[in-house]
Coordinates of C-alpha atoms and ligand atoms in Angstrom, one line a residue:
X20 CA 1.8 1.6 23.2
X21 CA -0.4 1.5 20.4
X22 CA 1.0 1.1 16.8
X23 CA -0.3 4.0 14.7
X24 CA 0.5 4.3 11.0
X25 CA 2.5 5.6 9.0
X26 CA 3.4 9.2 7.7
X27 CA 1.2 10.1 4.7
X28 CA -0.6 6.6 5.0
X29 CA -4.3 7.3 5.4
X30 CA -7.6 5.3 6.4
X31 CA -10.6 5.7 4.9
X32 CA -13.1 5.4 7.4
X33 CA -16.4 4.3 6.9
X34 CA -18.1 7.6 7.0
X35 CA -15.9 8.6 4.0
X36 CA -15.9 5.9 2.0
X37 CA -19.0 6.4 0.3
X38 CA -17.3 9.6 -1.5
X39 CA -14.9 7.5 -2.6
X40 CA -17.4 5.0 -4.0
X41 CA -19.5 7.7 -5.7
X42 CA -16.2 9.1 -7.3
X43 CA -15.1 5.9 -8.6
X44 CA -19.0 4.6 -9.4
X45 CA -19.4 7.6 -11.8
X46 CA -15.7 7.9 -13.5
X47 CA -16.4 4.1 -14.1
X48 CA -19.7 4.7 -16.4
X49 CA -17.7 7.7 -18.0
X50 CA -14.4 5.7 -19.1
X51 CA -17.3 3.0 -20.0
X52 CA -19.3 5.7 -22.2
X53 CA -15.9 6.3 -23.8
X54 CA -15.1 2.8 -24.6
X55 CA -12.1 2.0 -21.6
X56 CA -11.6 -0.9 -20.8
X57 CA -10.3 -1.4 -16.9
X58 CA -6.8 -3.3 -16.3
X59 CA -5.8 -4.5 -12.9
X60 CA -1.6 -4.5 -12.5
X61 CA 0.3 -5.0 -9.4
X62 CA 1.5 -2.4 -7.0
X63 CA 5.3 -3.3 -7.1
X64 CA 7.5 -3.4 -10.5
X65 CA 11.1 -3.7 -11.3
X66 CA 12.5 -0.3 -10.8
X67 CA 14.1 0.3 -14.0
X68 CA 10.8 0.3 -15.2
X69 CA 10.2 3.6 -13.6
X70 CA 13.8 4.7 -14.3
X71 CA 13.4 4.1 -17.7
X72 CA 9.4 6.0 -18.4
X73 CA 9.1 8.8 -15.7
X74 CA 13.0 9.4 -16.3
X75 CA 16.3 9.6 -13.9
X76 CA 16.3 13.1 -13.5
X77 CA 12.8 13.8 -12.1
X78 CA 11.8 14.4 -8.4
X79 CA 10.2 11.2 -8.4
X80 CA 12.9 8.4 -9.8
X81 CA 15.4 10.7 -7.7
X82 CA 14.0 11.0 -4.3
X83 CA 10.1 9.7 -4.2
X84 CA 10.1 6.1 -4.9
X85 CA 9.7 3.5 -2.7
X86 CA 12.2 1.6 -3.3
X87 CA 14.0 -1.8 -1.6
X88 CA 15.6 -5.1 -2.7
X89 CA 13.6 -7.8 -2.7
X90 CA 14.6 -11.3 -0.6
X91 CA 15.9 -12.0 -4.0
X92 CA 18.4 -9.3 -4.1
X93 CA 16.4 -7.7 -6.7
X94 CA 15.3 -3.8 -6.5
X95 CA 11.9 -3.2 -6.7
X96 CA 9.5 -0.5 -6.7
X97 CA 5.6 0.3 -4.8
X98 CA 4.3 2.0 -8.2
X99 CA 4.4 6.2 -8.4
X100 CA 2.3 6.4 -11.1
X101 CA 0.2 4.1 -13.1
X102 CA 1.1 5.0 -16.7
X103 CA 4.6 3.0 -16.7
X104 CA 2.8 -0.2 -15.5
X105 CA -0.3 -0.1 -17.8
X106 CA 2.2 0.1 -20.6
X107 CA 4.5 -2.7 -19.3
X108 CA 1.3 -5.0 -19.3
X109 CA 0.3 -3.5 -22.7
X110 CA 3.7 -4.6 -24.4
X111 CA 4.0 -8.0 -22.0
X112 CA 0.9 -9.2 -23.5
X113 CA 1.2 -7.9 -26.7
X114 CA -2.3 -6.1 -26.7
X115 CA -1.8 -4.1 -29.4
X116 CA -2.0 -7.4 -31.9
X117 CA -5.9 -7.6 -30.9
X118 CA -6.6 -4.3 -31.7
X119 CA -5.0 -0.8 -33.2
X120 CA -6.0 1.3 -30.5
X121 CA -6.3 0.3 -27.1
X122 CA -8.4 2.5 -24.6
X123 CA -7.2 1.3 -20.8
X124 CA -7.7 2.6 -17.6
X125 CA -6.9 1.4 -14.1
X126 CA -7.7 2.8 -10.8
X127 CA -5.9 2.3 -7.4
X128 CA -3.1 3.3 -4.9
X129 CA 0.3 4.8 -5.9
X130 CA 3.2 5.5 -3.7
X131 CA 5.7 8.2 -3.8
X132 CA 7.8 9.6 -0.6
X133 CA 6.5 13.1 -0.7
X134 CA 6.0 15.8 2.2
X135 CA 2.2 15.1 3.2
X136 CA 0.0 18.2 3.3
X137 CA -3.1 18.1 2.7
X138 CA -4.4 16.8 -0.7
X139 CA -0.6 15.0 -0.5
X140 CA -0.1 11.7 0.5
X141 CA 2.1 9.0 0.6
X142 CA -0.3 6.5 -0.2
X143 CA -2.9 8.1 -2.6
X144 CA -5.1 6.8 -5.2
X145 CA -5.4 7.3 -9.0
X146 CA -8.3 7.0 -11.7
X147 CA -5.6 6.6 -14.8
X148 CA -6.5 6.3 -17.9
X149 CA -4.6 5.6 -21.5
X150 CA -5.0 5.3 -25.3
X151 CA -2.4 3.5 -26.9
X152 CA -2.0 3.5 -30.9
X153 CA -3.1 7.0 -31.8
X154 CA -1.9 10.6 -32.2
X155 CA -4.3 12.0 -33.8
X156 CA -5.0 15.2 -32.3
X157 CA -8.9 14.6 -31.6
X158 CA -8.0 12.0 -29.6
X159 CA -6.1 14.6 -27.5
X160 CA -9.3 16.7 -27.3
X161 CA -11.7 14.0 -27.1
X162 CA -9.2 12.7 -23.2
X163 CA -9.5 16.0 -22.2
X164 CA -13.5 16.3 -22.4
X165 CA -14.0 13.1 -20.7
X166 CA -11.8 14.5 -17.7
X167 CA -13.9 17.4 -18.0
X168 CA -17.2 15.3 -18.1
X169 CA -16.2 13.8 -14.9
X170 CA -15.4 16.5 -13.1
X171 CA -18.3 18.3 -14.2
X172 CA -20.6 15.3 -13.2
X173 CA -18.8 14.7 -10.0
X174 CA -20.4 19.1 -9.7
X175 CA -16.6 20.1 -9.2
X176 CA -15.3 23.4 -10.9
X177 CA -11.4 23.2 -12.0
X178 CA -9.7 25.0 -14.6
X179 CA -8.0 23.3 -17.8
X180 CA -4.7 24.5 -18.6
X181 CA -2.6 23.5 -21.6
X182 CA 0.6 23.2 -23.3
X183 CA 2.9 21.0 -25.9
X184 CA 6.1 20.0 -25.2
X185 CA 7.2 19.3 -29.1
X186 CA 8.7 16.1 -30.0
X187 CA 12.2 15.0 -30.4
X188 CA 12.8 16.7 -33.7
X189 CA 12.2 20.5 -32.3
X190 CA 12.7 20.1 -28.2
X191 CA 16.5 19.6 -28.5
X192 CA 16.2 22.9 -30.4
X193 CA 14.6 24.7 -27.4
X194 CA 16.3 22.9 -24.9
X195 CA 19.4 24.0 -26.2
X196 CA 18.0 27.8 -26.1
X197 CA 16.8 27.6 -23.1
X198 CA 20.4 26.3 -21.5
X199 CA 21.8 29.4 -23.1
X200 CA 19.3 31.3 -21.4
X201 CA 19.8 30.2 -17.8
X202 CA 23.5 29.7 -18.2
X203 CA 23.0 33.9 -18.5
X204 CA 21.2 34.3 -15.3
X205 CA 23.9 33.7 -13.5
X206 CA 23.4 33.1 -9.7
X207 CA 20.7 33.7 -7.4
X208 CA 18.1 31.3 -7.9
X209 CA 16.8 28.7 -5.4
X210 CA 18.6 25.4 -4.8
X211 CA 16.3 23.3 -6.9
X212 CA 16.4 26.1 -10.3
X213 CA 20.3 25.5 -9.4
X214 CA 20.6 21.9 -9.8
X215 CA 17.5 21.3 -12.4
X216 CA 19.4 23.8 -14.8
X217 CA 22.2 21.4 -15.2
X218 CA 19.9 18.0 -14.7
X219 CA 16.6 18.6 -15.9
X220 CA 16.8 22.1 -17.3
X221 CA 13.1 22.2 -18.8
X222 CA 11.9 21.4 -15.3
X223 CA 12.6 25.2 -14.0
X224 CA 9.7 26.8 -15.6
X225 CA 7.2 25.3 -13.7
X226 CA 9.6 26.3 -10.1
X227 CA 6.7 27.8 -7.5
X228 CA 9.2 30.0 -6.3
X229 CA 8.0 34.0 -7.4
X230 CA 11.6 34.6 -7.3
X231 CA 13.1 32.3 -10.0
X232 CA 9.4 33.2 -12.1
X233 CA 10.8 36.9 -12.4
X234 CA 13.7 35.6 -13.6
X235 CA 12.4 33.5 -15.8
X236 CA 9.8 36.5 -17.8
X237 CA 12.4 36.4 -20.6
X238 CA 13.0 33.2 -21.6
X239 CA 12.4 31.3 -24.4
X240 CA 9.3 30.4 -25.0
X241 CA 8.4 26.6 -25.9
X242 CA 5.3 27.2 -28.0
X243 CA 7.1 29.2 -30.4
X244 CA 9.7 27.0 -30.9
X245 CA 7.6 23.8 -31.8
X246 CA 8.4 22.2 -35.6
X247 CA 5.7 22.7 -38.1
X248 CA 4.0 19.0 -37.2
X249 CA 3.7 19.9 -33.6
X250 CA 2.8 23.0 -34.2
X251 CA -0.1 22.0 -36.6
X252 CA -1.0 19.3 -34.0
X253 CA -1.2 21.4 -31.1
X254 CA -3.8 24.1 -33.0
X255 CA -5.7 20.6 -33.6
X256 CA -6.0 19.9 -30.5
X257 CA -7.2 23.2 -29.2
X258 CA -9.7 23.4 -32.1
X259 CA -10.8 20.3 -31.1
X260 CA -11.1 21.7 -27.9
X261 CA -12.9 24.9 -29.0
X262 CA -15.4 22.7 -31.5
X263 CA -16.3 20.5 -28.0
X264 CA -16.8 23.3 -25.5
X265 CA -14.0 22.6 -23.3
X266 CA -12.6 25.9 -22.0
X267 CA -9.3 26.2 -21.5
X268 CA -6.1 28.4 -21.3
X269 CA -2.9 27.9 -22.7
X270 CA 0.0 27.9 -20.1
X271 CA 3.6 27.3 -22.2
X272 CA 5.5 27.6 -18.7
X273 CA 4.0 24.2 -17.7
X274 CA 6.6 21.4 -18.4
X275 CA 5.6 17.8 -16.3
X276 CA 7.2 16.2 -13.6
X277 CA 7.5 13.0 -15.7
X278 CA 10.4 12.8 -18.4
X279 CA 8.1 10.8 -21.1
X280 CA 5.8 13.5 -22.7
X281 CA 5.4 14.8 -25.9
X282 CA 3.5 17.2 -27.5
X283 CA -0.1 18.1 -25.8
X284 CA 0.1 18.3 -22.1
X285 CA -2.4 19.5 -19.7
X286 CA -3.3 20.1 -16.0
X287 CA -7.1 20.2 -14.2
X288 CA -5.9 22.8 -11.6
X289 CA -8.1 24.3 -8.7
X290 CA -7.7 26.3 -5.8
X291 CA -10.0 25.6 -3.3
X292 CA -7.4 22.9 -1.6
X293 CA -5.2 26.0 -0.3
X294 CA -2.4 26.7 -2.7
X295 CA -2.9 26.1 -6.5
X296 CA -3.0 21.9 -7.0
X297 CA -3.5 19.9 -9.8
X298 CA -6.7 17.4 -9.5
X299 CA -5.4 16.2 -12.8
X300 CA -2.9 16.2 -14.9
X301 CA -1.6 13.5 -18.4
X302 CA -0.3 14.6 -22.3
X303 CA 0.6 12.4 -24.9
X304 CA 3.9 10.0 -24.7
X305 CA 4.3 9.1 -28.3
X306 CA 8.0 7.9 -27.9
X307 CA 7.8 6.0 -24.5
X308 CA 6.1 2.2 -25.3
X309 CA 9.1 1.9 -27.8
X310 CA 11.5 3.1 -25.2
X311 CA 9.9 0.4 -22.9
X312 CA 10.5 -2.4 -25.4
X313 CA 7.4 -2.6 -27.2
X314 CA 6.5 -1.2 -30.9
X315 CA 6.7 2.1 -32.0
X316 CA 3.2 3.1 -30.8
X317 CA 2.0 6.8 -29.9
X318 CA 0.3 7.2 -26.5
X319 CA -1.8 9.6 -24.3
X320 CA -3.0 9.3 -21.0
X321 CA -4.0 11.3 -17.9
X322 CA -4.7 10.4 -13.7
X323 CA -6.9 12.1 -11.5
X324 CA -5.9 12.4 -7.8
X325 CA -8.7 10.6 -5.9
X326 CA -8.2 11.6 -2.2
X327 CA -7.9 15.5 -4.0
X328 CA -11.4 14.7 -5.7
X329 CA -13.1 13.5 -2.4
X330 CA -11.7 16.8 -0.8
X331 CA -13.4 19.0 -3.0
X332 CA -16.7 16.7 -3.0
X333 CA -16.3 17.1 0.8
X334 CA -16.5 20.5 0.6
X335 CA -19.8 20.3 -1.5
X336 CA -23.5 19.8 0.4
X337 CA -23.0 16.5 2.1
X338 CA -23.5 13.6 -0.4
X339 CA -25.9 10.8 0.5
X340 CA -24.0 7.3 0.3
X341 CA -27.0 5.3 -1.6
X342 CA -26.5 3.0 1.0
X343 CA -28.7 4.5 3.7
X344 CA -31.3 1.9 5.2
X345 CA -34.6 1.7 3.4
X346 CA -36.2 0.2 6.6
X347 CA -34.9 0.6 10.4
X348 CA -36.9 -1.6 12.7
X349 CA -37.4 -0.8 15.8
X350 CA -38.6 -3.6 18.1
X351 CA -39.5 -3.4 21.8
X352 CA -39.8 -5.9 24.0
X353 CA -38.6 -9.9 24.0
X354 CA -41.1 -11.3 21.3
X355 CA -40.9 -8.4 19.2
X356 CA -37.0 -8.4 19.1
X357 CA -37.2 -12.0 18.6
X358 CA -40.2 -11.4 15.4
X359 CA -38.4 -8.6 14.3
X360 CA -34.8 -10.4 14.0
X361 CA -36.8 -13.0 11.3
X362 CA -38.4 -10.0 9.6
X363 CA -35.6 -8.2 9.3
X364 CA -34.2 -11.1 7.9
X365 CA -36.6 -11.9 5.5
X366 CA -36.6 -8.5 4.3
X367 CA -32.7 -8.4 3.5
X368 CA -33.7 -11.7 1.7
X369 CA -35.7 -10.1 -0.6
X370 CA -33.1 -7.8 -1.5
X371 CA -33.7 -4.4 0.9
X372 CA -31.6 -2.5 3.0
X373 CA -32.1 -3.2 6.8
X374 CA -30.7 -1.9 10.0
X375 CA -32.2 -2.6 13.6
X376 CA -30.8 -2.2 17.1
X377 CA -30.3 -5.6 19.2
X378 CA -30.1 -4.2 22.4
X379 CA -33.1 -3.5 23.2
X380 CA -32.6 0.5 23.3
X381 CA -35.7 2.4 24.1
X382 CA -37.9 4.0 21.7
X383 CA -36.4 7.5 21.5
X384 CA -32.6 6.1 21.2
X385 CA -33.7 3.6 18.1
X386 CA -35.7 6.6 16.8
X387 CA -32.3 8.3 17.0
X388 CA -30.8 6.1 15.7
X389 CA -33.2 5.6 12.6
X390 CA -31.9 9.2 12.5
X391 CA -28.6 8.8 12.4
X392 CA -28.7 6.6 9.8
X393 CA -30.6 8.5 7.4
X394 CA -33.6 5.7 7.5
X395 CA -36.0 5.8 4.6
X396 CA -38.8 4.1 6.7
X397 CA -39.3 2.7 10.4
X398 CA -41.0 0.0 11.5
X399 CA -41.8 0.2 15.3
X400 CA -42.8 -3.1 16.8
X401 CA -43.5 -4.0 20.2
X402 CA -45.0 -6.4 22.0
X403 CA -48.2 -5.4 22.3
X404 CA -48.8 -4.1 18.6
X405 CA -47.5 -7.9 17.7
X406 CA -50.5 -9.4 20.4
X407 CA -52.7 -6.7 18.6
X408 CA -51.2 -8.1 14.8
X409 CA -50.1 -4.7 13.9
X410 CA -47.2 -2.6 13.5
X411 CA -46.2 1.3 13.0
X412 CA -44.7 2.5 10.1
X413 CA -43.5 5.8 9.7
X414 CA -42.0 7.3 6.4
X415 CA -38.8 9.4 7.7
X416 CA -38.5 11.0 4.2
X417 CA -42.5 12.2 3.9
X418 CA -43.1 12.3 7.6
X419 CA -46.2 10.1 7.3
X420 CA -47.2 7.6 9.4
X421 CA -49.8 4.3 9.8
X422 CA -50.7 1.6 11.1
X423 CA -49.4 -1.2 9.6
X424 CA -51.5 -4.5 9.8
X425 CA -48.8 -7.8 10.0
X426 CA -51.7 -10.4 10.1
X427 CA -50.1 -14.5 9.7
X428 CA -46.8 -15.5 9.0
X429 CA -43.6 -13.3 9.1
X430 CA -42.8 -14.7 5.7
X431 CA -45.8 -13.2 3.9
X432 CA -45.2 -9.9 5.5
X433 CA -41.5 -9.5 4.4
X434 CA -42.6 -10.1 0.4
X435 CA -45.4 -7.9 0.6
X436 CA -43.5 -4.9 2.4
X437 CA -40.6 -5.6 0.1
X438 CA -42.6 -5.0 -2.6
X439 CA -44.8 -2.1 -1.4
X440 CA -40.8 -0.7 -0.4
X441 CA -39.9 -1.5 -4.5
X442 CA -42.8 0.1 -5.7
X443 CA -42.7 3.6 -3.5
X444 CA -38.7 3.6 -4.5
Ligands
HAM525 P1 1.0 13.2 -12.1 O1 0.8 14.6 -12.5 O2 2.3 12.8 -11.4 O3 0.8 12.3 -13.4 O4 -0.2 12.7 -11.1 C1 -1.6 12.9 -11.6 C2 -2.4 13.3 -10.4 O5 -2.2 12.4 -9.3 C3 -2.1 14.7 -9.8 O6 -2.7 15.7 -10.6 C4 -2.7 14.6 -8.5 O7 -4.1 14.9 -8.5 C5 -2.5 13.2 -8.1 N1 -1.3 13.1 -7.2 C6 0.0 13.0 -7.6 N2 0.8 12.9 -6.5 C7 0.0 12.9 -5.4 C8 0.2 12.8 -4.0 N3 1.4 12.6 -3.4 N4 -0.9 12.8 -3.2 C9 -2.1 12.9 -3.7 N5 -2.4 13.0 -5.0 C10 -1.3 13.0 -5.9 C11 0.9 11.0 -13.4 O8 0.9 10.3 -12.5 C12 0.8 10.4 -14.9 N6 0.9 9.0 -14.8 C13 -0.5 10.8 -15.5 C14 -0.6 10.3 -16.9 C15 -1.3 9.2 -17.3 N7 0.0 10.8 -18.0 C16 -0.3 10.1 -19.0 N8 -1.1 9.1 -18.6

C-alpha cells in the first residue's frame, strides 16, 4: 500500500509552482517598494506564545493548533499564524533599539487543524507582513494600499472591507453592552453563538449562520461606541484611504478571529472561491508586543492566503512561468545527439534556457514536445544537416524559419547563438 499524505497537506506540483513563484516574485518587489524588510522564523514555537497573542478563547488556540510535547516534555506549537512569531523575534532581538519603526514581512507555511475545503488547508502558506513602532493612522492606510497594489498587480479583483475594534479604554464599554444584549436574546441560537456569548462574546457578530444574523440586526453597534481617539483615528484612516484611491466599505459586524487587535481592522474578501472568503485579512495590535514581553510599542500587520491567491490567478488566462525553454534542440541521429548534447551544453553555459530529448524520439514527437514546453526557438539537427554544416532553426513564437549555418567548432556556435538569442529577447 502506498503512503499518501495527509488530510489538508497539499503538493505543489511542478505545473503549479510557477504561480506560486510569480505570486511571491511580485509581492516581494512590492513589500521592497515599501521599505519591508524579509525575516525568516521557525515553524514551531512554545505554545504559550500563541496562547498569549491570538488569545485562549479563539477557534484557533482552542481547537486548530497543532500542538504536542516535545522529547523534552515541553509543549510546542507548528505556527497558525505568523504575526506572534515575527513579534517574538522582534522583542528577542531587541530590533526596535536599531530603529523606531520596523517594517517586516515573512512568507511561508502555517498550520492550523481546520476542515479542508477548498481554498482551506491544513498546511497553507502566508505573505505576512508587519510595522512595528507606529500608530499613526496613515500608516493604516498606507498597509492597506500595498495589499491592494498586490492584488491589483497580481490582475485579481477583491473587495476591501473595514472596521475598528477600539482600544482598551472604550471596548470594555461595548463589550459590556453587547453582553447585555445577547444575555436578552435568550435561546435559539446555534451552538457556537451559545458558547462564544459566554467565552468570546464579540466573536458572534461575524457567525455565518443567517439565523443568529437576524438576531443580531439590533445590537449594538461597535463604531458608535468607539472613544473620541479611536474614533478620530479611524476617520484618519478612511481619509487616508479616500486621499489614496483605495475603495472600500465599512463593515462594523466584522470582529477577527485573533484576540490581539485594536482599532483599524480589515479583510480583502472575494467570492469567486465559492462561498464568501477572505484572501486577506490584518488590523493594528497596539497592546500585544507589550503583552508578549517586549516595550510598549504599537503594531499593524496583515497576511495574505497564498494557495487562495494562486486559486484565483488559476482561474485567470493561463500564466506563462518565465521559465519556458528559449531553445529546444532537436537532434536526430547518433552524431547529432552526441553534437547536440555539447551544444546544448554550451548554451546553458552561457546562461540560456535549454531543453532536448535524449531518446532519440522522432521528429514529430520532439516537435511536440518543443510544444509542450512552450519552446521559444528550435534547433533541429540531424545527421545529415551536421555532414552538410548546417542546422534548422525555427522561431515557435514568430513562426519563421532558416537555415542555420554551424560551420567549425561547437564552442563558437553556442556564444554566437547565445548572443543572437540575447539580442532577439
Ligand atoms: P488570518 O485572518 O487568520 O490572519 O489569516 C490571514 C489569511 O490567511 C486569511 O485571510 C486567508 O487568506 C489565509 N488563511 C487562513 N487560514 C487558512 C487556511 N486554513 N487555509 C488557507 N488559507 C488560510 C492572520 O493570520 C494574522 N496573523 C494576520 C495579521 C498579520 N494581522 C496582523 N498582522
Amino acid at each position: 500500500m502506498t503512503v499518501t499524505a495527509l488530510k489538508g497537506f497539499k503538493d505543489i506540483l511542478p505545473d503549479e509552482v510557477h504561480v506560486w513563484q510569480r505570486i511571491e516574485r511580485i509581492a516581494r518587489d512590492i513589500f521592497h517598494r515599501f521599505g519591508f524588510a524579509e525575516i525568516k522564523v521557525p515553524v514551531l514555537e512554545k505554545t504559550e506564545l500563541f496562547v498569549r497573542s491570538i488569545g485562549e478563547a479563539t477557534d484557533i488556540v482552542e481547537k486548530e493548533m497543532y500542538t504536542f510535547v516535545d522529547r523534552n516534555g515541553a509543549s510546542v506549537t507548528m505556527r497558525p499564524e505568523g504575526t506572534a512569531s515575527v513579534l517574538r523575534a522582534f522583542i528577542e532581538h531587541g530590533l526596535h533599539a536599531k530603529q523606531p519603526v520596523n517594517r517586516l514581512y515573512t512568507i511561508g507555511p502555517m498550520f492550523r487543524h481546520e476542515r479542508p475545503q477548498k481554498g482551506r488547508l491544513r498546511q497553507f502558506h502566508q505573505l505576512s507582513v508587519e510595522v512595528v513602532g507606529t500608530d499613526k493612522p496613515s500608516v493604516d492606510a498606507e498597509l492597506m494600499a500595498m495589499a491592494w497594489l498586490l492584488l491589483q498587480e497580481l490582475g485579481l479583483s477583491v473587495s476591501l472591507q473595514i472596521n475598528s475594534l477600539g482600544c482598551p479604554q472604550c471596548r470594555p464599554v461595548f463589550k459590556e453592552k453587547l453582553v447585555g444584549f445577547l444575555e436578552g436574546l435568550g435561546s435559539g441560537l446555534c451552538a457556537d453563538c451559545e458558547r462564544r456569548r459566554h467565552t468570546n462574546p464579540l466573536r458572534v457578530l461575524d457567525c455565518k449562520s443567517e439565523h443568529c444574523q437576524q438576531h443580531y440586526r439590533q445590537a449594538p453597534v461597535i463604531l458608535e461606541h468607539l472613544c473620541a481617539g479611536c474614533a478620530d483615528h479611524f476617520r484618519a484612516t478612511t481619509d487616508g484611504l479616500v486621499s489614496l484611491g483605495i475603495p472600500y466599505a465599512v463593515n462594523a459586524f466584522m470582529v477577527r478571529g485573533l484576540d490581539y487587535y485594536t482599532r483599524t481592522t480589515f479583510e480583502l474578501l472575494t467570492d469567486a472561491l465559492g462561498a464568501q472568503s477572505a484572501v486577506g485579512a490584518g488590523g493594528r495590535y497596539d497592546g500585544l508586543v507589550q503583552q508578549l514581553g517586549g516595550p510598549d510599542l504599537p503594531g499593524i500587520g496583515f497576511a495574505m492566503g497564498v494557495e487562495r491567491l494562486v486559486l484565483l490567478s488559476s482561474q485567470q488566462e493561463a500564466v506563462a512561468s518565465g521559465n519556458e525553454p528559449e531553445l529546444f534542440l532537436v537532434a536526430l541521429g547518433e552524431a547529432a545527439l552526441a553534437t547536440g548534447l555539447r551544444l546544448v551544453h554550451g548554451l546553458r553555459s552561457c546562461g540560456l534556457r535549454v531543453a532536448m530529448d535524449h531518446e532519440g524520439r522522432s521528429l514529430k514527437s520532439q516537435m511536440k514536445q518543443a510544444d509542450k514546453l512552450r519552446a521559444r526557438r528550435t534547433l533541429i539537427i540531424g545527421d545529415n544537416e551536421l555532414a552538410a554544416g548546417a542546422g534548422l532553426l525555427k522561431d515557435m513564437l514568430v513562426g519563421s524559419q532558416e537555415t542555420l549555418p554551424l560551420p567549425g567548432e561547437v564552442a563558437a556556435w553556442s556564444a554566437a547563438l547565445a548572443s543572437r538569442f540575447r539580442q532577439e529577447q
